mmCIF file with all atom_site columns, C-alpha atoms in Angstrom:
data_model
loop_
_atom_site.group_PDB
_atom_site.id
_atom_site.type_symbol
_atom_site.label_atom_id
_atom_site.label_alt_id
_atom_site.label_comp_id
_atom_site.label_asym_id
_atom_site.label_entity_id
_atom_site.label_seq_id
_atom_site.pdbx_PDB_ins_code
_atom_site.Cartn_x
_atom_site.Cartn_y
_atom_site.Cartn_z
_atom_site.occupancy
_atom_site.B_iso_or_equiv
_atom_site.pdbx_formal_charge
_atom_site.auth_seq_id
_atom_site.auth_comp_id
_atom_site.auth_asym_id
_atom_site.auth_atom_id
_atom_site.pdbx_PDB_model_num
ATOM 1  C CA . UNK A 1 1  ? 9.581   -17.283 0.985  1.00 84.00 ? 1  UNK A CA 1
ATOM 2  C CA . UNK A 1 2  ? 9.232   -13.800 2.211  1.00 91.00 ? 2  UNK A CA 1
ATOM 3  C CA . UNK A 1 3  ? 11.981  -12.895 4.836  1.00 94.00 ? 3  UNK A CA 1
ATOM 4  C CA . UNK A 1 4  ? 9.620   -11.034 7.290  1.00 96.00 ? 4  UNK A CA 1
ATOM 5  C CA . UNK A 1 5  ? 6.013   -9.706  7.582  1.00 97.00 ? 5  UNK A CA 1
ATOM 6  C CA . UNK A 1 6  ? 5.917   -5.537  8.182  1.00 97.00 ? 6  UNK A CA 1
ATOM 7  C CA . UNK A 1 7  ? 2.526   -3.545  8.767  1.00 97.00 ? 7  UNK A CA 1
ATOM 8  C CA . UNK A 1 8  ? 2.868   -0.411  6.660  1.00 96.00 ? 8  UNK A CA 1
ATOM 9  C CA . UNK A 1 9  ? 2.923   1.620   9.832  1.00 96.00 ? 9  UNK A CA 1
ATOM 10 C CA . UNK A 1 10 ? 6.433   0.278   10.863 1.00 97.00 ? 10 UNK A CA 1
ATOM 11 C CA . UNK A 1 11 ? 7.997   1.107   7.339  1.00 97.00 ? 11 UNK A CA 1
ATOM 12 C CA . UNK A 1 12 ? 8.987   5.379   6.517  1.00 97.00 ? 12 UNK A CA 1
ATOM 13 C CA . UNK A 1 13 ? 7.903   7.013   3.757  1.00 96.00 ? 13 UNK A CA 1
ATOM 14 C CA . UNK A 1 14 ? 11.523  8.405   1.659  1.00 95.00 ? 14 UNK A CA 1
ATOM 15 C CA . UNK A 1 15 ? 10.132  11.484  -0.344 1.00 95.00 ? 15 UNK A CA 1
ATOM 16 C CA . UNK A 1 16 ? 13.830  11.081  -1.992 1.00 95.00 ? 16 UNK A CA 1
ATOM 17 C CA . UNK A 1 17 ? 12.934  7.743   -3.485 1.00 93.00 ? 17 UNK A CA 1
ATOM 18 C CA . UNK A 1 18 ? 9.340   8.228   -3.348 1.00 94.00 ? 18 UNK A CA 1
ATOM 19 C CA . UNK A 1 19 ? 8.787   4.966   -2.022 1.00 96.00 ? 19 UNK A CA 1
ATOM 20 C CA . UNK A 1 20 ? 8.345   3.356   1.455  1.00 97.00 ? 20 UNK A CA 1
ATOM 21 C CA . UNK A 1 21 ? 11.054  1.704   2.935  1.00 97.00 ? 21 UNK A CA 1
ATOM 22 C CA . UNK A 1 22 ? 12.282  -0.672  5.668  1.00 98.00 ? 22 UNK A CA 1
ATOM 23 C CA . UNK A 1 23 ? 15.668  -1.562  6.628  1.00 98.00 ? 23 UNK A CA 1
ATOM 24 C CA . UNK A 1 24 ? 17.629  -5.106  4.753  1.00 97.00 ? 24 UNK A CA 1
ATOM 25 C CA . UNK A 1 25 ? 19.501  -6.943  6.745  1.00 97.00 ? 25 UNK A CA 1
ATOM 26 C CA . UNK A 1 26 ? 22.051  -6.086  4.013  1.00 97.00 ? 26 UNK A CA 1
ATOM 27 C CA . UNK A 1 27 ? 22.506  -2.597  5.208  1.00 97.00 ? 27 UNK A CA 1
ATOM 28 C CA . UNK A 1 28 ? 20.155  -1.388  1.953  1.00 97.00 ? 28 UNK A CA 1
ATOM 29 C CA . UNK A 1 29 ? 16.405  -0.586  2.281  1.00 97.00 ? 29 UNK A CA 1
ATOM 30 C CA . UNK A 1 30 ? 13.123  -2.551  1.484  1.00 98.00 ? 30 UNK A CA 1
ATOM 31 C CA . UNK A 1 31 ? 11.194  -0.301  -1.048 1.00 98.00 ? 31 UNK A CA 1
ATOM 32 C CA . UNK A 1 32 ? 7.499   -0.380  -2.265 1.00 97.00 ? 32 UNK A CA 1
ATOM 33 C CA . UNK A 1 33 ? 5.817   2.554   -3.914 1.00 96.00 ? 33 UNK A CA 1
ATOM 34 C CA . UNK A 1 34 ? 2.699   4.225   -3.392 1.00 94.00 ? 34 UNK A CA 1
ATOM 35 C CA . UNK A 1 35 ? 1.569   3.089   -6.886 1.00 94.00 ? 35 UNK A CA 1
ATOM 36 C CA . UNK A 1 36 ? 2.821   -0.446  -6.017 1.00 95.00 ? 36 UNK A CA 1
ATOM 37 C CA . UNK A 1 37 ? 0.167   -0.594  -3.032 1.00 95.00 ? 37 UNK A CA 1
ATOM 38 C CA . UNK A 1 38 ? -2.610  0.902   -5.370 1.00 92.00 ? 38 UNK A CA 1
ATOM 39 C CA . UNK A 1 39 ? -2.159  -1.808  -7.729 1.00 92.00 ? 39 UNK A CA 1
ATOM 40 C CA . UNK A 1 40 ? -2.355  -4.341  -4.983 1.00 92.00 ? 40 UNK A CA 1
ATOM 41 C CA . UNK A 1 41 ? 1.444   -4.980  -5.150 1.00 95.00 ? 41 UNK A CA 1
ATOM 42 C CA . UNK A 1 42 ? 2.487   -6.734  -1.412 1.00 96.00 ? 42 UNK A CA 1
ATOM 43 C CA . UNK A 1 43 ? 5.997   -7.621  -1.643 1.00 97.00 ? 43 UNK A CA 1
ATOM 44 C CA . UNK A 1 44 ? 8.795   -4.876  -0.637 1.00 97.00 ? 44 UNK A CA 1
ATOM 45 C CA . UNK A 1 45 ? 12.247  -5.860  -2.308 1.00 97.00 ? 45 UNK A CA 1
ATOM 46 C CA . UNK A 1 46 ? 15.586  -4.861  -1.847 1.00 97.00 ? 46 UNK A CA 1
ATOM 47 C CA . UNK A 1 47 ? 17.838  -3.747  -4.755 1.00 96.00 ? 47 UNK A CA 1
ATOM 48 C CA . UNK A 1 48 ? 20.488  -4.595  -3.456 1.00 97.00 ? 48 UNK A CA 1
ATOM 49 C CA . UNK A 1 49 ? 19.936  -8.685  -2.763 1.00 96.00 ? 49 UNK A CA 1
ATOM 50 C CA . UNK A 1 50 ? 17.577  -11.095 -2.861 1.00 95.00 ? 50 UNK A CA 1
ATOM 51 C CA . UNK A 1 51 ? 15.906  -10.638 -0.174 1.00 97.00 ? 51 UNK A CA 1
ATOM 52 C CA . UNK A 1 52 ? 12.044  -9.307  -0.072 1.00 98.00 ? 52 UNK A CA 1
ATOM 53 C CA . UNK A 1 53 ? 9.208   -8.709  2.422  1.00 98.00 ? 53 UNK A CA 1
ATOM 54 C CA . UNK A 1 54 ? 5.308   -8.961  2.596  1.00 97.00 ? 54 UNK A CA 1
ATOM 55 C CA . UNK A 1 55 ? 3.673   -5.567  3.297  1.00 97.00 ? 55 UNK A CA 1
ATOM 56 C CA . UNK A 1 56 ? 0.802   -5.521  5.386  1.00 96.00 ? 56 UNK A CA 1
ATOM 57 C CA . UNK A 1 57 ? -1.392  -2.914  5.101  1.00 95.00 ? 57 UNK A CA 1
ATOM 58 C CA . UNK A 1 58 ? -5.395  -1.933  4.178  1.00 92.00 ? 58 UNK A CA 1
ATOM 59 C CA . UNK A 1 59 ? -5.517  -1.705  0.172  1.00 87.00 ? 59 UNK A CA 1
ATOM 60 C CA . UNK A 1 60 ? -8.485  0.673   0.440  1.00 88.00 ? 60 UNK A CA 1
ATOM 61 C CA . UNK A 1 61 ? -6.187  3.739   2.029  1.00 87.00 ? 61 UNK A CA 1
ATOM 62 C CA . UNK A 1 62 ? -4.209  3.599   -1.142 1.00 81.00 ? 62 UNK A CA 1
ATOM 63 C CA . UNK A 1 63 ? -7.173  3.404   -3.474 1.00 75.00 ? 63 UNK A CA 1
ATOM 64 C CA . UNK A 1 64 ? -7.736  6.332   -5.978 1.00 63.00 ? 64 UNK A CA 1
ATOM 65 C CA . UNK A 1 65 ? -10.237 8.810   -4.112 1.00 52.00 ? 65 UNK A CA 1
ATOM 66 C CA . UNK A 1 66 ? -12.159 9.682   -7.379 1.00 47.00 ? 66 UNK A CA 1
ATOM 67 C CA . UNK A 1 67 ? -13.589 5.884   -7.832 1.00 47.00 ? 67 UNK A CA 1
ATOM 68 C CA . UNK A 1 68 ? -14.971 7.024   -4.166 1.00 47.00 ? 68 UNK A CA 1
ATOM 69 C CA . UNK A 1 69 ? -16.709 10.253  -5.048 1.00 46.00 ? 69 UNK A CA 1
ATOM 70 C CA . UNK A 1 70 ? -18.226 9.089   -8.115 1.00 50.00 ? 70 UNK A CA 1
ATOM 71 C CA . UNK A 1 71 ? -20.443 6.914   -6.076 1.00 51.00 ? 71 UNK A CA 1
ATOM 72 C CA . UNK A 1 72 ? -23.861 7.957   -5.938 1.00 54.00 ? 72 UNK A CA 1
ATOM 73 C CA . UNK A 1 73 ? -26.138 8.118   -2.944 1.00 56.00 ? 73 UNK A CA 1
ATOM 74 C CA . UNK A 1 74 ? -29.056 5.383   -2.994 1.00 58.00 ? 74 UNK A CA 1
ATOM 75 C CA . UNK A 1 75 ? -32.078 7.417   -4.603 1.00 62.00 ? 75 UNK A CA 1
ATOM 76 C CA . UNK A 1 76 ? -35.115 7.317   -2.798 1.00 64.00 ? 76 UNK A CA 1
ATOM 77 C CA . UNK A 1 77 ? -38.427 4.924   -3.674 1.00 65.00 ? 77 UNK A CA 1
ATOM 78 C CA . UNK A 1 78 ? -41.868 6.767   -3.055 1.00 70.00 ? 78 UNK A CA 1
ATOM 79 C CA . UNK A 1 79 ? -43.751 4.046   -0.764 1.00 71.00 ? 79 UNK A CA 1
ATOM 80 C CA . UNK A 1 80 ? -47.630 3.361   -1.218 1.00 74.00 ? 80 UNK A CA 1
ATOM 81 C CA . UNK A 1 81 ? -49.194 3.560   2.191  1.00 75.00 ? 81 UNK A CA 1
ATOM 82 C CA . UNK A 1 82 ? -52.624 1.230   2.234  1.00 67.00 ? 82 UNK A CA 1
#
């Protein structure tokens, strides 16, 4: 069972570990990485115990922005007009 429930907002982003992170009650840090979240990873853990969280966030902002652009617009139909 997860030991808490954190929106993505509430965590900080550590350039140094490249991950985001969110303080253990074991004085180390939650950590989940960017690539974690694109993959649809949820759970935070803590190297240093047992102890994990569930991330809460919106999988889209973490989704690869090319799979976006290579969307095409919706082509127009000519319409016959009786």
């Amino acid at each position: 069972m997860s030991y808490d429930d954190v929106e993505i907002e509430d965590m900080e982003w550590n350039e140094e570990l490249k991950s985001f992170t969110y303080p253990c009650p074991c004085g180390d840090l939650f950590q989940i990485t960017k690539d974690e979240l694109k993959m649809g990873e949820e759970i935070a853990r803590c190297p240093s115990c047992s102890l994990y969280i569930t991330v809460i966030y919106n999988m889209e902002d973490f989704s690869d922005q090319k799979s976006k652009t290579n969307i095409e617009p919706a082509k127009q139909q000519p319409v016959a007009v009786a």
